[in-house]
């Protein structure tokens, strides 16, 4: 028997798991946010340091785009943050797990949290990048459709966005299409990444758990999506500085959302795999 055959037999013999999605009420998103704030309070220093890392990176990308004359990409890039935000939260999950283990979290918990499940998290990263690249393509096509291929000056462009039919039309269409893409990304990732951080599952099982969580709790999850979007928007409008607090808090809150929604137990013989 070669090694590949032995590995395949071991995998097929391994017990499965039963993934149950819990119903939640409309009050739970606010409870998750409150729990996230409490986690931040308990680990303020490491949480703030982790948040500041992403603030610094965001500022560097913005400055780089302006320096390279790519300032017209800033708006779609900022809007596209919603597609990569779930990956940014990985470090926050590591901090939350340390707090639940009754030990003081450190930066290693944040920046090394991905290592035990690097392969599956990388696959989730690919999925989120597909959404991000789809959004960039949509934004490019919309700009060409409404403004042509000539890039006006920054003052002229941003004035046109708010004062002309072309600009307002592009904002309206872009908001609708972007919202559809963003909700799709939210549906496949809202609890998928914390599930992969906590369980030895494949990324497809994580995506399935996430979609089922949204489907079974559509109204509470829609409220949660609105809270996430609103908080990130506030952080961006503060020239990214507010994200130093907002990103860790939302990450902690998302971890508590996962714990509220997803129950994973060893599969019992004769039962279905999911419920």
PDB file of N, CA, C and O in Angstrom, residues 52 97 169 174:
ATOM      1  N   UNK A  52      -3.782  49.274  14.496  1.00  0.00           N
ATOM      2  CA  UNK A  52      -2.902  50.299  13.940  1.00  0.00           C
ATOM      3  C   UNK A  52      -2.069  49.754  12.782  1.00  0.00           C
ATOM      4  O   UNK A  52      -1.709  50.497  11.857  1.00  0.00           O
ATOM      5  N   UNK A  97      -9.614  33.990  21.118  1.00  0.00           N
ATOM      6  CA  UNK A  97      -9.361  32.625  21.599  1.00  0.00           C
ATOM      7  C   UNK A  97      -8.442  32.643  22.814  1.00  0.00           C
ATOM      8  O   UNK A  97      -8.630  31.867  23.755  1.00  0.00           O
ATOM      9  N   UNK A 169     -25.523  58.952 -11.504  1.00  0.00           N
ATOM     10  CA  UNK A 169     -25.926  57.668 -12.074  1.00  0.00           C
ATOM     11  C   UNK A 169     -24.906  56.587 -11.785  1.00  0.00           C
ATOM     12  O   UNK A 169     -25.265  55.449 -11.447  1.00  0.00           O
ATOM     13  N   UNK A 174     -23.363  51.812  -9.189  1.00  0.00           N
ATOM     14  CA  UNK A 174     -22.251  51.183  -8.477  1.00  0.00           C
ATOM     15  C   UNK A 174     -22.648  50.720  -7.087  1.00  0.00           C
ATOM     16  O   UNK A 174     -22.209  49.667  -6.626  1.00  0.00           O
TER      17      UNK A 174
END
